[in-house]
PDB file of C-alpha atoms in Angstrom:
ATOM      1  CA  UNK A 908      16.240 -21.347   0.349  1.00  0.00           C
ATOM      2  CA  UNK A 909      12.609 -21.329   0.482  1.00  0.00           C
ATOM      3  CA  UNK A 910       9.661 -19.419   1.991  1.00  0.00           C
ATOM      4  CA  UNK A 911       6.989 -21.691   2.717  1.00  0.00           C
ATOM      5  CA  UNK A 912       3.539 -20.229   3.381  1.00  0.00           C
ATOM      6  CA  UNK A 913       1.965 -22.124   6.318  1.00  0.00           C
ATOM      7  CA  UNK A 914      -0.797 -19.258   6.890  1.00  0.00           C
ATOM      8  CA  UNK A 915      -1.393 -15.855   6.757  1.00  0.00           C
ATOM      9  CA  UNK A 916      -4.807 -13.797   7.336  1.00  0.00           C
ATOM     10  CA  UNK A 917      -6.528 -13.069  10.200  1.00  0.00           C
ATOM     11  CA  UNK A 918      -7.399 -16.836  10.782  1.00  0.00           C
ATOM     12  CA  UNK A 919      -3.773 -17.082  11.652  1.00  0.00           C
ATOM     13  CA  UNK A 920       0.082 -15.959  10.185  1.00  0.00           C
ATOM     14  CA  UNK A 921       2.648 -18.198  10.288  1.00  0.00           C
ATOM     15  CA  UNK A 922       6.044 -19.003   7.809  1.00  0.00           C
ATOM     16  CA  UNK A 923       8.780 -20.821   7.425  1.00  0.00           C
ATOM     17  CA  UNK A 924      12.307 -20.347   5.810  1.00  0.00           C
ATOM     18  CA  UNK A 925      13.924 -23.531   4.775  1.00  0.00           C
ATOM     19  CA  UNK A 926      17.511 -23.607   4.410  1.00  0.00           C
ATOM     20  CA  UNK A 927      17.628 -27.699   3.997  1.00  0.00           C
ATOM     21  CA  UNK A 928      19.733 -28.198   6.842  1.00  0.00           C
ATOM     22  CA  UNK A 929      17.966 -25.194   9.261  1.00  0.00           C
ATOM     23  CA  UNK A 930      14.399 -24.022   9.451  1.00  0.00           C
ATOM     24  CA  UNK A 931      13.561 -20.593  10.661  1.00  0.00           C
ATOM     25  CA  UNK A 932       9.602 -20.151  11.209  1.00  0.00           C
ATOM     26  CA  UNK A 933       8.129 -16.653  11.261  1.00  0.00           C
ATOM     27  CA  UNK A 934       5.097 -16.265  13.824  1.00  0.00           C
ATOM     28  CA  UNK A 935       3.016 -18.558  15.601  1.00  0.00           C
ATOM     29  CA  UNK A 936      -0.906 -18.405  14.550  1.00  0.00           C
ATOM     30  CA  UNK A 937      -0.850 -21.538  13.301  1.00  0.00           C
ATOM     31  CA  UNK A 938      -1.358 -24.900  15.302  1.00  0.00           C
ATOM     32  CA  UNK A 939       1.983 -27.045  15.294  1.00  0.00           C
ATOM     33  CA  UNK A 940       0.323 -29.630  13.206  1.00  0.00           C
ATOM     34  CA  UNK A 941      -0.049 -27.828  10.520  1.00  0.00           C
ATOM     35  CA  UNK A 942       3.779 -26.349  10.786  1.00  0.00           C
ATOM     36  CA  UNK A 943       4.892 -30.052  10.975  1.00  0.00           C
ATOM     37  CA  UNK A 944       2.917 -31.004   7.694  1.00  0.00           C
ATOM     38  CA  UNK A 945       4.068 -28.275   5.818  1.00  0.00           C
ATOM     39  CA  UNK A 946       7.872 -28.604   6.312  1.00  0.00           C
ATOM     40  CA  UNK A 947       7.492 -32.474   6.033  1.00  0.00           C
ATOM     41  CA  UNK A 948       7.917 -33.359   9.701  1.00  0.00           C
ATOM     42  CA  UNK A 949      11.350 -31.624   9.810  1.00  0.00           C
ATOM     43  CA  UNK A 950      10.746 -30.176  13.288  1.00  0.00           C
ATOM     44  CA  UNK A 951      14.887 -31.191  14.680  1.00  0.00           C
ATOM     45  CA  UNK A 952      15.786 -29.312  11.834  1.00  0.00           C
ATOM     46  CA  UNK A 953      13.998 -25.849  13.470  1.00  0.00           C
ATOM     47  CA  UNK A 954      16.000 -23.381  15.001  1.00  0.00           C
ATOM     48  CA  UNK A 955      13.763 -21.004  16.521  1.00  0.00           C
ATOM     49  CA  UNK A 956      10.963 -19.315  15.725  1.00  0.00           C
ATOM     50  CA  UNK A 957      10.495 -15.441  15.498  1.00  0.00           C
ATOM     51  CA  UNK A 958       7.214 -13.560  16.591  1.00  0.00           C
ATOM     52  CA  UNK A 959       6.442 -10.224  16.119  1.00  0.00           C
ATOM     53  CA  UNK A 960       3.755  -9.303  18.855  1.00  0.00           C
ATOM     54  CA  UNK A 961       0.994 -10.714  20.954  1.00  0.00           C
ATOM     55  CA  UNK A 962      -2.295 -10.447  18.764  1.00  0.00           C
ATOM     56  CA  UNK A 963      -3.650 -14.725  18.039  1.00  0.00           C
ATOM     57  CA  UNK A 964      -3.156 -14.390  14.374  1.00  0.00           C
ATOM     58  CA  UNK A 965       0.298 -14.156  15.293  1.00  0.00           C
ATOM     59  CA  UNK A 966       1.043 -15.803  18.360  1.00  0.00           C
ATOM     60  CA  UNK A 967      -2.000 -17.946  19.386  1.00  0.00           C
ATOM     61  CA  UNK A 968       0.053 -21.513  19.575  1.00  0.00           C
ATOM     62  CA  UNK A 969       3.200 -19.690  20.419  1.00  0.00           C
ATOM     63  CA  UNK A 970       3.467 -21.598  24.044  1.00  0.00           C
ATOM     64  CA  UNK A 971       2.673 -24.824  21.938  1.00  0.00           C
ATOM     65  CA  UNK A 972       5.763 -24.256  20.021  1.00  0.00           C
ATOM     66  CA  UNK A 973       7.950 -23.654  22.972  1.00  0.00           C
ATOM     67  CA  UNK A 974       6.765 -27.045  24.336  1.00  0.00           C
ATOM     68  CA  UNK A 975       7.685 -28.683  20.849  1.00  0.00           C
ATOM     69  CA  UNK A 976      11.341 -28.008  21.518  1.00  0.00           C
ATOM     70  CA  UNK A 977      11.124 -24.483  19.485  1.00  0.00           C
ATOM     71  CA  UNK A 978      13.188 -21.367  21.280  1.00  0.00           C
ATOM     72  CA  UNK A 979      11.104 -18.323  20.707  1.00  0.00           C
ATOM     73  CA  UNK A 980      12.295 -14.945  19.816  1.00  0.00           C
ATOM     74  CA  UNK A 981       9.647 -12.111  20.865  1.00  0.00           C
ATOM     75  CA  UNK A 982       9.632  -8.511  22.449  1.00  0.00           C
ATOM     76  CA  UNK A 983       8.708  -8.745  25.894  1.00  0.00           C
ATOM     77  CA  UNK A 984       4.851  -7.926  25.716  1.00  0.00           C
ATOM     78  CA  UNK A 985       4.650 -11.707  24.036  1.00  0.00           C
ATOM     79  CA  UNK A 986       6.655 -13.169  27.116  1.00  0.00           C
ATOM     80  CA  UNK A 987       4.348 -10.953  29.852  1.00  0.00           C
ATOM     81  CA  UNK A 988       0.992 -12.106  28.116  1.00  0.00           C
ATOM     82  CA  UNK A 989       1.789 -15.806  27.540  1.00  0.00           C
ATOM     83  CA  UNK A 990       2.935 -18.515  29.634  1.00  0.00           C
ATOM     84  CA  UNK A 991       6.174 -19.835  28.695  1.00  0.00           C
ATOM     85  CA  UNK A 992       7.903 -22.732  29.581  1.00  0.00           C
ATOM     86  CA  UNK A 993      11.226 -21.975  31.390  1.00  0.00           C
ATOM     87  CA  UNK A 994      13.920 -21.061  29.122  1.00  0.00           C
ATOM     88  CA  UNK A 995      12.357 -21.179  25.620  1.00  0.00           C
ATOM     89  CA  UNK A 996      12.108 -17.461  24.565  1.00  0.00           C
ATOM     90  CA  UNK A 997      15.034 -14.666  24.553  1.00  0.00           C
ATOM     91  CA  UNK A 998      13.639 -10.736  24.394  1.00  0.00           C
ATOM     92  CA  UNK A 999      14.164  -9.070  21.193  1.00  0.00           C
ATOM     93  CA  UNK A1000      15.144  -5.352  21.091  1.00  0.00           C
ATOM     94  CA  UNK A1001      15.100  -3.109  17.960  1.00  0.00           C
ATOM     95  CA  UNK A1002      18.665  -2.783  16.975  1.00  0.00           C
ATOM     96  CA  UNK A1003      20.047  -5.547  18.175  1.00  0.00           C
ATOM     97  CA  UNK A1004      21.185  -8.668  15.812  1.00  0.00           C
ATOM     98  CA  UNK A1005      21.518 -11.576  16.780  1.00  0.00           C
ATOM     99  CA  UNK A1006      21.744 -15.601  15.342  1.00  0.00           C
ATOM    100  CA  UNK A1007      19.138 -18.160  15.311  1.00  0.00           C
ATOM    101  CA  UNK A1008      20.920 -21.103  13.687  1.00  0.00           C
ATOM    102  CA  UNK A1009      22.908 -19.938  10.347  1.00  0.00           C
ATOM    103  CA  UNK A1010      20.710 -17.124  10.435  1.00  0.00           C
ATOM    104  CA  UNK A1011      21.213 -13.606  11.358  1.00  0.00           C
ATOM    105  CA  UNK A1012      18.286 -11.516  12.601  1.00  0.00           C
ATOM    106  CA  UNK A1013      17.928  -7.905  13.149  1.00  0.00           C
ATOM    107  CA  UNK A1014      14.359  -6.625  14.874  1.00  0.00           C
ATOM    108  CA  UNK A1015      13.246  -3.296  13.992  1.00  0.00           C
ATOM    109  CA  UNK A1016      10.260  -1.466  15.631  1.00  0.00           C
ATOM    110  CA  UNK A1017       6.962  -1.199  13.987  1.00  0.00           C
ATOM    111  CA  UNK A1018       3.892   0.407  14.703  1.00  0.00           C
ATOM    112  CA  UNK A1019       0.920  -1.155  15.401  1.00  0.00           C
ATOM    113  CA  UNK A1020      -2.021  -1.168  18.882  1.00  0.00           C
ATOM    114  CA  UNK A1021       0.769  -3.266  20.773  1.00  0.00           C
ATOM    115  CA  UNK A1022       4.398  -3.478  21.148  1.00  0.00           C
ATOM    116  CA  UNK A1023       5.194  -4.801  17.719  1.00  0.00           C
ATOM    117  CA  UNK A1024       8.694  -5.903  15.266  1.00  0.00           C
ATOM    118  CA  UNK A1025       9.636  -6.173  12.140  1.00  0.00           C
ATOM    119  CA  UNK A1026      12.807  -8.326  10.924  1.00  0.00           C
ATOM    120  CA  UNK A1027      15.460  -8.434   8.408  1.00  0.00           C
ATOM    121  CA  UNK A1028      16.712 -11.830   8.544  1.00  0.00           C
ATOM    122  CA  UNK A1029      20.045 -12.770   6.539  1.00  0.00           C
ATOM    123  CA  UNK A1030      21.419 -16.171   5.286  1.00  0.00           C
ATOM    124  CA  UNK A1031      24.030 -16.980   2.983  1.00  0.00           C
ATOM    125  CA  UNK A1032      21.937 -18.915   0.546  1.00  0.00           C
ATOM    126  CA  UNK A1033      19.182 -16.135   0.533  1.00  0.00           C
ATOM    127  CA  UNK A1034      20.636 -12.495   1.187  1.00  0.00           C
ATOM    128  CA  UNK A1035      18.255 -10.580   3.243  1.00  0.00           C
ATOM    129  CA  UNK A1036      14.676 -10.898   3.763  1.00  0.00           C
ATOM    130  CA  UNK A1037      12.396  -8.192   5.161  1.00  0.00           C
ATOM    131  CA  UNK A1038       9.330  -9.154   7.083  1.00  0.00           C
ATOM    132  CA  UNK A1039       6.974  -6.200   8.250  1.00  0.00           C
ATOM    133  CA  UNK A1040       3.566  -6.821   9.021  1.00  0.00           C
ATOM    134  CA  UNK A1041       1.032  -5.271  11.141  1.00  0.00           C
ATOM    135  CA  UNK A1042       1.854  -1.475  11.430  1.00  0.00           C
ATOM    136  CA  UNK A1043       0.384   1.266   9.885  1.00  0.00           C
ATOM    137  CA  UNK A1044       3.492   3.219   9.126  1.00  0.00           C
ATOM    138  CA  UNK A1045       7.311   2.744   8.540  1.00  0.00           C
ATOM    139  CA  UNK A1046       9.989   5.083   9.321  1.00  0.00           C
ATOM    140  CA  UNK A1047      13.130   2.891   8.503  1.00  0.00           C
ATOM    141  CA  UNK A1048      13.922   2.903   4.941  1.00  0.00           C
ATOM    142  CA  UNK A1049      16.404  -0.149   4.271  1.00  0.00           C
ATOM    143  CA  UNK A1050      17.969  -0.225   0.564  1.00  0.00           C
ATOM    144  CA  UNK A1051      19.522  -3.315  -0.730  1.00  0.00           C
ATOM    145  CA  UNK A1052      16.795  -5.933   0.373  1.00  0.00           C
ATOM    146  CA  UNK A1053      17.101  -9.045  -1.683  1.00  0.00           C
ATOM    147  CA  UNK A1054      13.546 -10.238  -0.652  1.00  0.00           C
ATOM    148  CA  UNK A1055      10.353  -8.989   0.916  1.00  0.00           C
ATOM    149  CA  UNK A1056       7.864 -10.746   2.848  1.00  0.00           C
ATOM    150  CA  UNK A1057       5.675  -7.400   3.911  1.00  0.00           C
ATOM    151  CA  UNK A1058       2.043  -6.637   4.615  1.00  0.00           C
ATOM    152  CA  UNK A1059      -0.658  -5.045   1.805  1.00  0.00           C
ATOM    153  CA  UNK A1060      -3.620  -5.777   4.281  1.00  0.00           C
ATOM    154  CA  UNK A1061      -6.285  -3.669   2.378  1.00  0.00           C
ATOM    155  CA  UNK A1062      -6.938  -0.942  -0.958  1.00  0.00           C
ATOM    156  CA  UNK A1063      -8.144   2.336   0.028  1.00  0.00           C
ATOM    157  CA  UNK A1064     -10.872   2.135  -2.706  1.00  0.00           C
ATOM    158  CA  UNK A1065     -12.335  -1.340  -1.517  1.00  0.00           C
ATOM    159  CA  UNK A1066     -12.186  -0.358   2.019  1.00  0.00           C
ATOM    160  CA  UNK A1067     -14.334   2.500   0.679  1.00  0.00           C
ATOM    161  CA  UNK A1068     -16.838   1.036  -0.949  1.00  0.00           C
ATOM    162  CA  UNK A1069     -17.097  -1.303   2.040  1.00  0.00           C
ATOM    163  CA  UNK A1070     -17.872   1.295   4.385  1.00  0.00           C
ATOM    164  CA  UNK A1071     -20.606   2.987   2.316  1.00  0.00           C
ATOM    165  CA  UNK A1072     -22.335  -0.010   1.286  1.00  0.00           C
ATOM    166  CA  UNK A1073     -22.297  -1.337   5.221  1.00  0.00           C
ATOM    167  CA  UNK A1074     -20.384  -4.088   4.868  1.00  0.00           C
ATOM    168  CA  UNK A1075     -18.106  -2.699   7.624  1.00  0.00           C
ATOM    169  CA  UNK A1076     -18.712   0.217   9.799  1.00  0.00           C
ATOM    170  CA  UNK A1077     -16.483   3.025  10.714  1.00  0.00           C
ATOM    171  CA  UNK A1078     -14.787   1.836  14.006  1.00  0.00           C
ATOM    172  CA  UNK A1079     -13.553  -1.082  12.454  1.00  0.00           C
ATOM    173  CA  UNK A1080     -12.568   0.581   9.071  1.00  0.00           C
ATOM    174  CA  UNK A1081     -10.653   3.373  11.772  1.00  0.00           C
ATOM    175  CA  UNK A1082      -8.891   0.456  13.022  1.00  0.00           C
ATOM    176  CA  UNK A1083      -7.674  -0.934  10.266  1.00  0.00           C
ATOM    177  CA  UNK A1084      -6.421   2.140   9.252  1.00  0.00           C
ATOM    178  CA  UNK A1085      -4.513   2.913  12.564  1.00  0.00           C
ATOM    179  CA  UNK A1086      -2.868  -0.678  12.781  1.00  0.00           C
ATOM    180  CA  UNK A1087      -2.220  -2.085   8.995  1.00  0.00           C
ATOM    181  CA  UNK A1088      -0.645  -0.953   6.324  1.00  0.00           C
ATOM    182  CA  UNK A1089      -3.077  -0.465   2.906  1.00  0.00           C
ATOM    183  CA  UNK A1090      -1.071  -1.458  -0.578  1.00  0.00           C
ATOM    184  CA  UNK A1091      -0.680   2.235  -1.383  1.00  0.00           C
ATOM    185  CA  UNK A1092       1.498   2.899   1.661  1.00  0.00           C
ATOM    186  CA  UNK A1093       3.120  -0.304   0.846  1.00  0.00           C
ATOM    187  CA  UNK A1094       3.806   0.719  -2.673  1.00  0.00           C
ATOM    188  CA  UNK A1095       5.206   3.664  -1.611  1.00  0.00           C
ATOM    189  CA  UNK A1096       7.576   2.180   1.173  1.00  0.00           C
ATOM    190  CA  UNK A1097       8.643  -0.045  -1.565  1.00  0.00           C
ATOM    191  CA  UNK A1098       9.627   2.679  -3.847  1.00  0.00           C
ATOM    192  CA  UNK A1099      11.515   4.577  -0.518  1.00  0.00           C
ATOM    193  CA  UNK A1100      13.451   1.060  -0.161  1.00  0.00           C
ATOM    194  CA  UNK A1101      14.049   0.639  -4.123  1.00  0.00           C
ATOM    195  CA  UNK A1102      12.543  -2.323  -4.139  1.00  0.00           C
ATOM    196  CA  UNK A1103      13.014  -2.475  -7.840  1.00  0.00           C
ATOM    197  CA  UNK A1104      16.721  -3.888  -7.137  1.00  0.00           C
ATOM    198  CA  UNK A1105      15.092  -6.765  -5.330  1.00  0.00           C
ATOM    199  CA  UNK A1106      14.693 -10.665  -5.874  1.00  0.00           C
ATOM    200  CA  UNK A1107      11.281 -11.202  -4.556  1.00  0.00           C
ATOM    201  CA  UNK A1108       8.400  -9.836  -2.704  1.00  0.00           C
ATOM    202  CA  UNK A1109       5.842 -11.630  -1.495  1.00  0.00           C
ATOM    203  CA  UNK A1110       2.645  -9.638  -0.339  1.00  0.00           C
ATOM    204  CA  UNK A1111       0.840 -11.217   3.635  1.00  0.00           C
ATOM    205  CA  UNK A1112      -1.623 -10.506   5.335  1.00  0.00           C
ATOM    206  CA  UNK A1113      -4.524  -9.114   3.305  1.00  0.00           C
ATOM    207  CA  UNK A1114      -7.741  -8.406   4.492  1.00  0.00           C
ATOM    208  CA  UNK A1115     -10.762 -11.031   2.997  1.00  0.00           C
ATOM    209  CA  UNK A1116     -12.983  -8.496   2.286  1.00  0.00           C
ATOM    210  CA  UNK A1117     -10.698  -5.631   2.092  1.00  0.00           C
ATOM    211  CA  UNK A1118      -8.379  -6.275  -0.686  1.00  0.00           C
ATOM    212  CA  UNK A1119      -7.733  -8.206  -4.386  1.00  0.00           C
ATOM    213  CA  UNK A1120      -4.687 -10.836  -4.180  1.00  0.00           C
ATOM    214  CA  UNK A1121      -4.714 -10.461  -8.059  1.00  0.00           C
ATOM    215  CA  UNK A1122      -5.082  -6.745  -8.365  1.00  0.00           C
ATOM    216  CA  UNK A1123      -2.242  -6.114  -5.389  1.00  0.00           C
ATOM    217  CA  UNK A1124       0.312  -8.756  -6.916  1.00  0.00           C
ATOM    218  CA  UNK A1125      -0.320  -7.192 -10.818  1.00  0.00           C
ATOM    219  CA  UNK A1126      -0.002  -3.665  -9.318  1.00  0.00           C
ATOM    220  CA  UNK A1127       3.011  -4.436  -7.225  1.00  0.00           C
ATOM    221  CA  UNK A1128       4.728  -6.603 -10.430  1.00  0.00           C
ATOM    222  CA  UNK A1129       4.288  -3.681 -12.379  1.00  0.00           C
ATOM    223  CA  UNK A1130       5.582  -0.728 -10.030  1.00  0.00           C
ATOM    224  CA  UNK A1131       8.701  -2.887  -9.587  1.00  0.00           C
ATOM    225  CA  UNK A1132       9.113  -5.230 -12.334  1.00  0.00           C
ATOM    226  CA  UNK A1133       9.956  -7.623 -10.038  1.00  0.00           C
ATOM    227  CA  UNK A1134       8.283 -11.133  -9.575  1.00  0.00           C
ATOM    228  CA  UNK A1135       5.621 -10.598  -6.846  1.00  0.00           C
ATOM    229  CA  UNK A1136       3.327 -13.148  -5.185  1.00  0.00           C
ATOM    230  CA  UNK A1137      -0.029 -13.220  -2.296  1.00  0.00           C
ATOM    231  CA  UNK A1138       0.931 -15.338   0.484  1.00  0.00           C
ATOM    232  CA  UNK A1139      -1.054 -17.862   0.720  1.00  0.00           C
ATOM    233  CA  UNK A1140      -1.425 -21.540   2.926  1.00  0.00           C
ATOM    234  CA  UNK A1141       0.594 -23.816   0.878  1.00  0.00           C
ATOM    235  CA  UNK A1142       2.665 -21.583  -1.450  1.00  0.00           C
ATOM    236  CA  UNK A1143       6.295 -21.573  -2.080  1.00  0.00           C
ATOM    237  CA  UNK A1144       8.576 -18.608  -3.015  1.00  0.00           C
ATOM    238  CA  UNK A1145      12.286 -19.553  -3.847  1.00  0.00           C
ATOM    239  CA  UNK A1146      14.474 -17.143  -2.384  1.00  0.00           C
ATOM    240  CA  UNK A1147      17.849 -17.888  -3.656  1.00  0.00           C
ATOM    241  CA  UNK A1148      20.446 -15.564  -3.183  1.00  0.00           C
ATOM    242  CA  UNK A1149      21.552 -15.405  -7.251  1.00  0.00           C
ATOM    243  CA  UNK A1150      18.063 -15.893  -8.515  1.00  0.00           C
ATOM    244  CA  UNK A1151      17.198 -13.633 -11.478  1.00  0.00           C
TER     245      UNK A1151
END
């Protein structure tokens, strides 16, 4: 199994997990083109696509997917904000699994400035993957997570410095605040989950001018001794269920 980074900042979020026979893509703010090139043209072997709320970084080409052939899984502010083909997304609700292919999905709520999910997504060849991203809080501490796939979108001290040297004013540092979770909170919720039993994590979603993709992945790597990288377009995280 594989996580393959297709995007993932503001510009626009969107994954894939790649089981070799089934793909599973996570979010839709990236155009399909650039899905297609990055899991080699492989688009009969997707099985859905999961989105986790309405904002364009997330779900700007969603309705381009759909039209692709690609069922879309999304709470029901995405289907009331976007124009849908007939028949290509089912409603999510927090609690409720269900299967996309050999996968097994489970939304959970998050908290963010519109109706917004997280999801632990379970294959045989992987475990279970956790993806959380835009929220500024969790309240659902999971244990036994083999991999992560979470948000760090900005450091306190960087956000800071930021603000007092005008390189972002107050309303939008408030924002940010309210809607996004800042790599000490993550850190923490980590720690809550005992992420130091885990495979992988893999750190989305951080803010260009808000955050260090060095710093966060040497201070998460050393909380947790466990192999941490920044998503980033193009890279690859093995996710294998036995991997050490």
């Amino acid at each position: 199994m594989k996580l393959i980074v297709i995007g993932s900042s503001s510009a626009g979020n969107s994954y894939a997990l790649d089981a070799g026979g089934g793909i599973l893509l996570l979010e839709a703010g990236c155009k399909m083109a650039d899905v297609k090139r990055h899991i080699d043209f492989r688009l009969q072997d997707v099985v859905g696509c999961l989105v986790s709320h309405c904002h364009g970084d997330h779900a700007k080409y969603v309705t381009e997917y759909a039209k692709f052939g690609v069922h879309i899984y999304c709470n029901q502010d995405v289907i009331d904000k976007k124009q849908f083909p007939y028949g290509t997304t089912t409603e999510v609700h927090s609690g409720k699994t269900f299967s996309v292919g050999s996968f097994r999905v489970a939304p959970i709520e998050l908290y963010h400035d519109v109706p917004n999910n997280g999801y632990i997504v379970q294959h045989k060849d992987m475990g279970t993957l956790l993806f959380i991203t835009d929220t500024y809080k969790m309240d659902v501490f999971i244990k036994g997570i083999d991999h992560w796939l979470i948000e760090a979108n900005y450091d306190d001290r960087i956000l800071k410095a930021n603000i007092e040297d005008g390189r972002i004013d107050r309303a939008q540092a408030n924002r940010l605040m309210l809607s996004h979770l800042s790599l000490d909170n993550t850190i923490q919720y980590l720690k809550m989950c005992e992420a130091d039993k885990s495979r992988t994590i893999t750190l989305c979603h951080l803010s260009e001018r808000n955050s260090n993709p060095q710093i966060f992945a040497d201070r998460v790597a050393g909380e947790f001794g466990v192999p941490t990288k920044v998503a980033a377009k193009g890279v690859v995280v093995e996710l294998d269920k036995d991997l050490l």
